[in-house]
């Protein structure tokens, strides 16, 4: 009996791939990871290396010396901190409004008895693929009185048909019996949404939050079009002025009384730019781990279930 059982177990055992194939796939995964991470690591070691070594661009694996004067200079840059605050001002309300519009737009479409539900779904697909263009959008912003106002960066970005469809697909995967049970217990439509669907939709809401945060953080074109003055411009537009247009003098905050004036004069402009890239990227890199546990589950279930 024991021999027969072992024979059946060996026959039903899931065979693993060959060690050679596993090693090759592991090597490819490590290589892709290095290709992805190394550019940011390269910028990091240049930003903290000695200014003379950073100017040669011959630092490849470990920092050549150690110098944080570029970061000290950036911390004292009041205009950069104002751009930071502007970006946070745009991210928080845009993300909250995006979640609200996704829930309010997707939840009614999950009701099977909703009239014209099929036609509404078809209607939503049209503007997802076709838009009026930049000129009609610009005229609309001007007519609404939002030009050169912070709301010009919030209102157009707080609605996404793609995110609504993604949320609808996820909410449709929630059993209909939960809605019926809540209705029998006396819950109204708002209580069903807030107490039944929202707690179960945390994965897809986390995915949409990540998409929105990263999108707003990296956005600069709309700010360049709608915000002509620097007062309300976000961080990425400030970074563009430094890296692309070279119209921002990062050494303007220095005075004759600062003890590091001589060292800062020797610092290359390139090293300041590298330091600013790291400085402006860290918040997004630090925020991602908080959403990671929801991310994979939300993106898989929200995109595959209908």
mmCIF file of N, CA and C in Angstrom, residues 25-128:
data_model
loop_
_atom_site.group_PDB
_atom_site.id
_atom_site.type_symbol
_atom_site.label_atom_id
_atom_site.label_comp_id
_atom_site.label_asym_id
_atom_site.label_seq_id
_atom_site.Cartn_x
_atom_site.Cartn_y
_atom_site.Cartn_z
ATOM 1 N N UNK A 25 16.540 32.131 -16.526
ATOM 2 C CA UNK A 25 15.459 33.070 -16.234
ATOM 3 C C UNK A 25 15.824 33.974 -15.060
ATOM 4 N N UNK A 26 16.473 33.431 -14.044
ATOM 5 C CA UNK A 26 16.912 34.266 -12.925
ATOM 6 C C UNK A 26 17.922 35.310 -13.357
ATOM 7 N N UNK A 27 18.852 34.898 -14.238
ATOM 8 C CA UNK A 27 19.841 35.854 -14.741
ATOM 9 C C UNK A 27 19.175 36.970 -15.532
ATOM 10 N N UNK A 28 18.193 36.626 -16.359
ATOM 11 C CA UNK A 28 17.479 37.648 -17.142
ATOM 12 C C UNK A 28 16.736 38.605 -16.222
ATOM 13 N N UNK A 29 16.095 38.055 -15.166
ATOM 14 C CA UNK A 29 15.362 38.913 -14.228
ATOM 15 C C UNK A 29 16.306 39.874 -13.511
ATOM 16 N N UNK A 30 17.462 39.365 -13.077
ATOM 17 C CA UNK A 30 18.432 40.227 -12.405
ATOM 18 C C UNK A 30 18.960 41.296 -13.365
ATOM 19 N N UNK A 31 19.218 40.903 -14.611
ATOM 20 C CA UNK A 31 19.729 41.864 -15.590
ATOM 21 C C UNK A 31 18.712 42.965 -15.869
ATOM 22 N N UNK A 32 17.446 42.584 -16.018
ATOM 23 C CA UNK A 32 16.408 43.595 -16.245
ATOM 24 C C UNK A 32 16.277 44.517 -15.041
ATOM 25 N N UNK A 33 16.383 43.948 -13.828
ATOM 26 C CA UNK A 33 16.328 44.777 -12.637
ATOM 27 C C UNK A 33 17.465 45.779 -12.582
ATOM 28 N N UNK A 34 18.679 45.334 -12.945
ATOM 29 C CA UNK A 34 19.822 46.253 -12.950
ATOM 30 C C UNK A 34 19.659 47.340 -13.999
ATOM 31 N N UNK A 35 19.176 46.968 -15.177
ATOM 32 C CA UNK A 35 18.968 47.963 -16.231
ATOM 33 C C UNK A 35 17.945 49.007 -15.794
ATOM 34 N N UNK A 36 16.953 48.577 -15.025
ATOM 35 C CA UNK A 36 15.913 49.499 -14.576
ATOM 36 C C UNK A 36 16.394 50.397 -13.444
ATOM 37 N N UNK A 37 17.151 49.832 -12.508
ATOM 38 C CA UNK A 37 17.542 50.565 -11.298
ATOM 39 C C UNK A 37 18.807 51.395 -11.507
ATOM 40 N N UNK A 38 19.700 50.932 -12.367
ATOM 41 C CA UNK A 38 21.014 51.571 -12.464
ATOM 42 C C UNK A 38 20.963 53.046 -12.852
ATOM 43 N N UNK A 39 20.114 53.484 -13.799
ATOM 44 C CA UNK A 39 20.105 54.926 -14.116
ATOM 45 C C UNK A 39 19.837 55.813 -12.899
ATOM 46 N N UNK A 40 18.884 55.414 -12.050
ATOM 47 C CA UNK A 40 18.628 56.200 -10.853
ATOM 48 C C UNK A 40 19.799 56.114 -9.870
ATOM 49 N N UNK A 41 20.391 54.926 -9.763
ATOM 50 C CA UNK A 41 21.559 54.775 -8.895
ATOM 51 C C UNK A 41 22.724 55.613 -9.408
ATOM 52 N N UNK A 42 22.891 55.678 -10.708
ATOM 53 C CA UNK A 42 23.971 56.468 -11.301
ATOM 54 C C UNK A 42 23.798 57.951 -10.984
ATOM 55 N N UNK A 43 22.562 58.419 -11.100
ATOM 56 C CA UNK A 43 22.293 59.819 -10.755
ATOM 57 C C UNK A 43 22.554 60.060 -9.277
ATOM 58 N N UNK A 44 22.209 59.091 -8.429
ATOM 59 C CA UNK A 44 22.416 59.237 -6.992
ATOM 60 C C UNK A 44 23.902 59.353 -6.648
ATOM 61 N N UNK A 45 24.741 58.459 -7.182
ATOM 62 C CA UNK A 45 26.156 58.508 -6.822
ATOM 63 C C UNK A 45 26.832 59.748 -7.395
ATOM 64 N N UNK A 46 26.354 60.249 -8.539
ATOM 65 C CA UNK A 46 26.913 61.501 -9.053
ATOM 66 C C UNK A 46 26.535 62.683 -8.166
ATOM 67 N N UNK A 47 25.330 62.633 -7.595
ATOM 68 C CA UNK A 47 24.870 63.765 -6.789
ATOM 69 C C UNK A 47 25.578 63.867 -5.449
ATOM 70 N N UNK A 48 26.156 62.749 -4.973
ATOM 71 C CA UNK A 48 26.823 62.781 -3.670
ATOM 72 C C UNK A 48 28.342 62.641 -3.786
ATOM 73 N N UNK A 49 28.856 62.552 -5.003
ATOM 74 C CA UNK A 49 30.299 62.445 -5.187
ATOM 75 C C UNK A 49 30.958 63.809 -5.051
ATOM 76 N N UNK A 50 32.264 63.807 -5.052
ATOM 77 C CA UNK A 50 33.015 65.054 -5.043
ATOM 78 C C UNK A 50 32.709 65.829 -6.317
ATOM 79 N N UNK A 51 32.528 67.158 -6.240
ATOM 80 C CA UNK A 51 32.154 67.935 -7.429
ATOM 81 C C UNK A 51 33.112 67.761 -8.595
ATOM 82 N N UNK A 52 34.427 67.696 -8.307
ATOM 83 C CA UNK A 52 35.392 67.520 -9.392
ATOM 84 C C UNK A 52 35.208 66.181 -10.086
ATOM 85 N N UNK A 53 34.919 65.118 -9.322
ATOM 86 C CA UNK A 53 34.692 63.807 -9.919
ATOM 87 C C UNK A 53 33.377 63.766 -10.685
ATOM 88 N N UNK A 54 32.354 64.451 -10.163
ATOM 89 C CA UNK A 54 31.066 64.478 -10.861
ATOM 90 C C UNK A 54 31.173 65.193 -12.201
ATOM 91 N N UNK A 55 32.047 66.185 -12.294
ATOM 92 C CA UNK A 55 32.205 66.911 -13.550
ATOM 93 C C UNK A 55 32.821 66.032 -14.629
ATOM 94 N N UNK A 56 33.626 65.068 -14.257
ATOM 95 C CA UNK A 56 34.247 64.181 -15.246
ATOM 96 C C UNK A 56 33.288 63.121 -15.775
ATOM 97 N N UNK A 57 32.185 62.859 -15.083
ATOM 98 C CA UNK A 57 31.188 61.854 -15.474
ATOM 99 C C UNK A 57 31.791 60.445 -15.530
ATOM 100 N N UNK A 58 32.822 60.200 -14.728
ATOM 101 C CA UNK A 58 33.482 58.891 -14.724
ATOM 102 C C UNK A 58 33.227 58.123 -13.434
ATOM 103 N N UNK A 59 32.176 58.429 -12.756
ATOM 104 C CA UNK A 59 31.758 57.693 -11.559
ATOM 105 C C UNK A 59 30.698 56.693 -11.989
ATOM 106 N N UNK A 60 30.966 55.414 -11.794
ATOM 107 C CA UNK A 60 30.078 54.390 -12.351
ATOM 108 C C UNK A 60 29.408 53.503 -11.299
ATOM 109 N N UNK A 61 30.146 53.073 -10.268
ATOM 110 C CA UNK A 61 29.591 52.096 -9.346
ATOM 111 C C UNK A 61 29.532 52.588 -7.910
ATOM 112 N N UNK A 62 30.555 53.264 -7.443
ATOM 113 C CA UNK A 62 30.565 53.786 -6.073
ATOM 114 C C UNK A 62 30.887 55.275 -6.131
ATOM 115 N N UNK A 63 30.396 56.058 -5.174
ATOM 116 C CA UNK A 63 30.700 57.499 -5.174
ATOM 117 C C UNK A 63 32.199 57.754 -5.051
ATOM 118 N N UNK A 64 32.685 58.733 -5.766
ATOM 119 C CA UNK A 64 34.078 59.169 -5.678
ATOM 120 C C UNK A 64 34.123 60.362 -4.721
ATOM 121 N N UNK A 65 34.438 60.090 -3.469
ATOM 122 C CA UNK A 65 34.330 61.133 -2.457
ATOM 123 C C UNK A 65 32.919 61.198 -1.917
ATOM 124 N N UNK A 66 32.693 62.175 -1.100
ATOM 125 C CA UNK A 66 31.357 62.334 -0.511
ATOM 126 C C UNK A 66 31.101 63.819 -0.277
ATOM 127 N N UNK A 67 30.018 64.326 -0.882
ATOM 128 C CA UNK A 67 29.710 65.747 -0.789
ATOM 129 C C UNK A 67 28.206 65.938 -0.865
ATOM 130 N N UNK A 68 27.639 66.586 0.144
ATOM 131 C CA UNK A 68 26.198 66.839 0.197
ATOM 132 C C UNK A 68 25.864 68.319 0.039
ATOM 133 N N UNK A 69 26.814 69.114 -0.456
ATOM 134 C CA UNK A 69 26.564 70.544 -0.581
ATOM 135 C C UNK A 69 25.437 70.850 -1.562
ATOM 136 N N UNK A 70 25.283 70.019 -2.591
ATOM 137 C CA UNK A 70 24.199 70.255 -3.547
ATOM 138 C C UNK A 70 22.844 70.104 -2.881
ATOM 139 N N UNK A 71 22.701 69.125 -1.973
ATOM 140 C CA UNK A 71 21.440 68.946 -1.263
ATOM 141 C C UNK A 71 21.213 70.078 -0.258
ATOM 142 N N UNK A 72 22.277 70.539 0.374
ATOM 143 C CA UNK A 72 22.131 71.683 1.284
ATOM 144 C C UNK A 72 21.662 72.914 0.534
ATOM 145 N N UNK A 73 22.160 73.086 -0.673
ATOM 146 C CA UNK A 73 21.745 74.229 -1.479
ATOM 147 C C UNK A 73 20.281 74.121 -1.889
ATOM 148 N N UNK A 74 19.850 72.906 -2.250
ATOM 149 C CA UNK A 74 18.456 72.718 -2.647
ATOM 150 C C UNK A 74 17.509 72.941 -1.480
ATOM 151 N N UNK A 75 17.899 72.519 -0.294
ATOM 152 C CA UNK A 75 17.041 72.706 0.882
ATOM 153 C C UNK A 75 16.809 74.183 1.155
ATOM 154 N N UNK A 76 17.773 75.024 0.822
ATOM 155 C CA UNK A 76 17.621 76.460 1.054
ATOM 156 C C UNK A 76 16.903 77.184 -0.082
ATOM 157 N N UNK A 77 16.509 76.444 -1.108
ATOM 158 C CA UNK A 77 15.843 77.068 -2.259
ATOM 159 C C UNK A 77 14.353 77.224 -1.969
ATOM 160 N N UNK A 78 13.939 78.428 -1.660
ATOM 161 C CA UNK A 78 12.542 78.679 -1.279
ATOM 162 C C UNK A 78 11.590 78.452 -2.448
ATOM 163 N N UNK A 79 12.003 78.743 -3.668
ATOM 164 C CA UNK A 79 11.111 78.567 -4.811
ATOM 165 C C UNK A 79 10.833 77.091 -5.080
ATOM 166 N N UNK A 80 11.824 76.237 -4.852
ATOM 167 C CA UNK A 80 11.597 74.811 -5.028
ATOM 168 C C UNK A 80 10.609 74.288 -3.989
ATOM 169 N N UNK A 81 10.723 74.756 -2.744
ATOM 170 C CA UNK A 81 9.781 74.327 -1.710
ATOM 171 C C UNK A 81 8.372 74.817 -2.017
ATOM 172 N N UNK A 82 8.256 75.990 -2.609
ATOM 173 C CA UNK A 82 6.925 76.460 -3.006
ATOM 174 C C UNK A 82 6.350 75.574 -4.105
ATOM 175 N N UNK A 83 7.194 75.150 -5.054
ATOM 176 C CA UNK A 83 6.731 74.232 -6.090
ATOM 177 C C UNK A 83 6.341 72.878 -5.485
ATOM 178 N N UNK A 84 7.077 72.446 -4.471
ATOM 179 C CA UNK A 84 6.725 71.216 -3.752
ATOM 180 C C UNK A 84 5.328 71.329 -3.150
ATOM 181 N N UNK A 85 5.074 72.428 -2.460
ATOM 182 C CA UNK A 85 3.767 72.609 -1.820
ATOM 183 C C UNK A 85 2.655 72.701 -2.861
ATOM 184 N N UNK A 86 2.937 73.342 -3.989
ATOM 185 C CA UNK A 86 1.935 73.413 -5.053
ATOM 186 C C UNK A 86 1.587 72.015 -5.556
ATOM 187 N N UNK A 87 2.597 71.173 -5.733
ATOM 188 C CA UNK A 87 2.343 69.812 -6.211
ATOM 189 C C UNK A 87 1.503 69.027 -5.210
ATOM 190 N N UNK A 88 1.813 69.145 -3.933
ATOM 191 C CA UNK A 88 1.009 68.469 -2.905
ATOM 192 C C UNK A 88 -0.411 69.014 -2.904
ATOM 193 N N UNK A 89 -0.551 70.321 -3.103
ATOM 194 C CA UNK A 89 -1.876 70.934 -3.181
ATOM 195 C C UNK A 89 -2.692 70.357 -4.328
ATOM 196 N N UNK A 90 -2.042 69.987 -5.406
ATOM 197 C CA UNK A 90 -2.753 69.407 -6.543
ATOM 198 C C UNK A 90 -3.010 67.909 -6.351
ATOM 199 N N UNK A 91 -2.097 67.213 -5.692
ATOM 200 C CA UNK A 91 -2.223 65.759 -5.570
ATOM 201 C C UNK A 91 -3.362 65.374 -4.642
ATOM 202 N N UNK A 92 -3.456 65.988 -3.481
ATOM 203 C CA UNK A 92 -4.421 65.554 -2.464
ATOM 204 C C UNK A 92 -5.859 65.709 -2.944
ATOM 205 N N UNK A 93 -6.316 66.903 -3.346
ATOM 206 C CA UNK A 93 -7.715 66.997 -3.783
ATOM 207 C C UNK A 93 -7.990 66.253 -5.085
ATOM 208 N N UNK A 94 -7.014 66.194 -5.991
ATOM 209 C CA UNK A 94 -7.232 65.466 -7.239
ATOM 210 C C UNK A 94 -7.438 63.988 -6.981
ATOM 211 N N UNK A 95 -6.652 63.409 -6.085
ATOM 212 C CA UNK A 95 -6.792 61.985 -5.772
ATOM 213 C C UNK A 95 -8.131 61.703 -5.102
ATOM 214 N N UNK A 96 -8.515 62.538 -4.146
ATOM 215 C CA UNK A 96 -9.800 62.325 -3.462
ATOM 216 C C UNK A 96 -10.972 62.474 -4.433
ATOM 217 N N UNK A 97 -10.917 63.493 -5.278
ATOM 218 C CA UNK A 97 -11.995 63.684 -6.253
ATOM 219 C C UNK A 97 -12.017 62.568 -7.291
ATOM 220 N N UNK A 98 -10.844 62.062 -7.666
ATOM 221 C CA UNK A 98 -10.797 60.956 -8.617
ATOM 222 C C UNK A 98 -11.462 59.717 -8.030
ATOM 223 N N UNK A 99 -11.193 59.413 -6.771
ATOM 224 C CA UNK A 99 -11.836 58.264 -6.133
ATOM 225 C C UNK A 99 -13.346 58.462 -6.041
ATOM 226 N N UNK A 100 -13.759 59.684 -5.731
ATOM 227 C CA UNK A 100 -15.196 59.960 -5.616
ATOM 228 C C UNK A 100 -15.900 59.816 -6.968
ATOM 229 N N UNK A 101 -15.326 60.375 -8.021
ATOM 230 C CA UNK A 101 -15.955 60.283 -9.342
ATOM 231 C C UNK A 101 -15.959 58.843 -9.857
ATOM 232 N N UNK A 102 -14.910 58.087 -9.549
ATOM 233 C CA UNK A 102 -14.881 56.688 -9.987
ATOM 234 C C UNK A 102 -15.972 55.873 -9.301
ATOM 235 N N UNK A 103 -16.126 56.064 -7.995
ATOM 236 C CA UNK A 103 -17.143 55.315 -7.269
ATOM 237 C C UNK A 103 -18.545 55.719 -7.702
ATOM 238 N N UNK A 104 -18.787 57.020 -7.807
ATOM 239 C CA UNK A 104 -20.128 57.487 -8.175
ATOM 240 C C UNK A 104 -20.458 57.179 -9.624
ATOM 241 N N UNK A 105 -19.431 57.097 -10.482
ATOM 242 C CA UNK A 105 -19.699 56.750 -11.875
ATOM 243 C C UNK A 105 -19.809 55.264 -12.113
ATOM 244 N N UNK A 106 -19.077 54.455 -11.342
ATOM 245 C CA UNK A 106 -19.050 53.017 -11.584
ATOM 246 C C UNK A 106 -20.156 52.274 -10.845
ATOM 247 N N UNK A 107 -20.486 52.705 -9.636
ATOM 248 C CA UNK A 107 -21.460 51.958 -8.826
ATOM 249 C C UNK A 107 -22.828 51.856 -9.498
ATOM 250 N N UNK A 108 -23.415 52.928 -10.050
ATOM 251 C CA UNK A 108 -24.725 52.763 -10.719
ATOM 252 C C UNK A 108 -24.675 51.819 -11.906
ATOM 253 N N UNK A 109 -23.526 51.745 -12.585
ATOM 254 C CA UNK A 109 -23.440 50.887 -13.757
ATOM 255 C C UNK A 109 -23.369 49.412 -13.401
ATOM 256 N N UNK A 110 -23.206 49.095 -12.121
ATOM 257 C CA UNK A 110 -23.221 47.692 -11.697
ATOM 258 C C UNK A 110 -24.629 47.197 -11.404
ATOM 259 N N UNK A 111 -25.602 48.084 -11.378
ATOM 260 C CA UNK A 111 -26.992 47.696 -11.120
ATOM 261 C C UNK A 111 -27.570 47.113 -12.400
ATOM 262 N N UNK A 112 -27.962 45.859 -12.366
ATOM 263 C CA UNK A 112 -28.433 45.190 -13.577
ATOM 264 C C UNK A 112 -29.750 45.764 -14.095
ATOM 265 N N UNK A 113 -30.566 46.292 -13.214
ATOM 266 C CA UNK A 113 -31.841 46.836 -13.652
ATOM 267 C C UNK A 113 -31.790 48.278 -14.095
ATOM 268 N N UNK A 114 -30.612 48.880 -14.186
ATOM 269 C CA UNK A 114 -30.496 50.283 -14.585
ATOM 270 C C UNK A 114 -30.895 50.454 -16.043
ATOM 271 N N UNK A 115 -31.766 51.409 -16.291
ATOM 272 C CA UNK A 115 -32.191 51.668 -17.664
ATOM 273 C C UNK A 115 -31.052 52.253 -18.490
ATOM 274 N N UNK A 116 -30.994 51.819 -19.735
ATOM 275 C CA UNK A 116 -30.015 52.311 -20.713
ATOM 276 C C UNK A 116 -28.569 52.090 -20.245
ATOM 277 N N UNK A 117 -28.371 51.075 -19.415
ATOM 278 C CA UNK A 117 -27.011 50.827 -18.927
ATOM 279 C C UNK A 117 -26.073 50.478 -20.074
ATOM 280 N N UNK A 118 -26.522 49.697 -21.016
ATOM 281 C CA UNK A 118 -25.699 49.324 -22.150
ATOM 282 C C UNK A 118 -25.305 50.535 -22.975
ATOM 283 N N UNK A 119 -26.250 51.446 -23.186
ATOM 284 C CA UNK A 119 -25.970 52.640 -23.993
ATOM 285 C C UNK A 119 -25.043 53.596 -23.248
ATOM 286 N N UNK A 120 -25.175 53.648 -21.949
ATOM 287 C CA UNK A 120 -24.275 54.514 -21.168
ATOM 288 C C UNK A 120 -22.847 53.991 -21.244
ATOM 289 N N UNK A 121 -22.698 52.665 -21.168
ATOM 290 C CA UNK A 121 -21.355 52.095 -21.298
ATOM 291 C C UNK A 121 -20.753 52.394 -22.659
ATOM 292 N N UNK A 122 -21.551 52.308 -23.690
ATOM 293 C CA UNK A 122 -21.056 52.628 -25.024
ATOM 294 C C UNK A 122 -20.711 54.109 -25.148
ATOM 295 N N UNK A 123 -21.532 54.945 -24.516
ATOM 296 C CA UNK A 123 -21.272 56.383 -24.573
ATOM 297 C C UNK A 123 -19.956 56.741 -23.873
ATOM 298 N N UNK A 124 -19.653 56.056 -22.788
ATOM 299 C CA UNK A 124 -18.418 56.338 -22.064
ATOM 300 C C UNK A 124 -17.187 55.963 -22.870
ATOM 301 N N UNK A 125 -17.323 54.985 -23.758
ATOM 302 C CA UNK A 125 -16.166 54.575 -24.545
ATOM 303 C C UNK A 125 -15.756 55.611 -25.579
ATOM 304 N N UNK A 126 -16.698 56.435 -26.032
ATOM 305 C CA UNK A 126 -16.383 57.396 -27.101
ATOM 306 C C UNK A 126 -15.377 58.444 -26.638
ATOM 307 N N UNK A 127 -15.633 59.198 -25.559
ATOM 308 C CA UNK A 127 -14.633 60.197 -25.146
ATOM 309 C C UNK A 127 -13.358 59.595 -24.574
ATOM 310 N N UNK A 128 -13.368 58.284 -24.271
ATOM 311 C CA UNK A 128 -12.139 57.670 -23.781
ATOM 312 C C UNK A 128 -11.109 57.560 -24.908
#
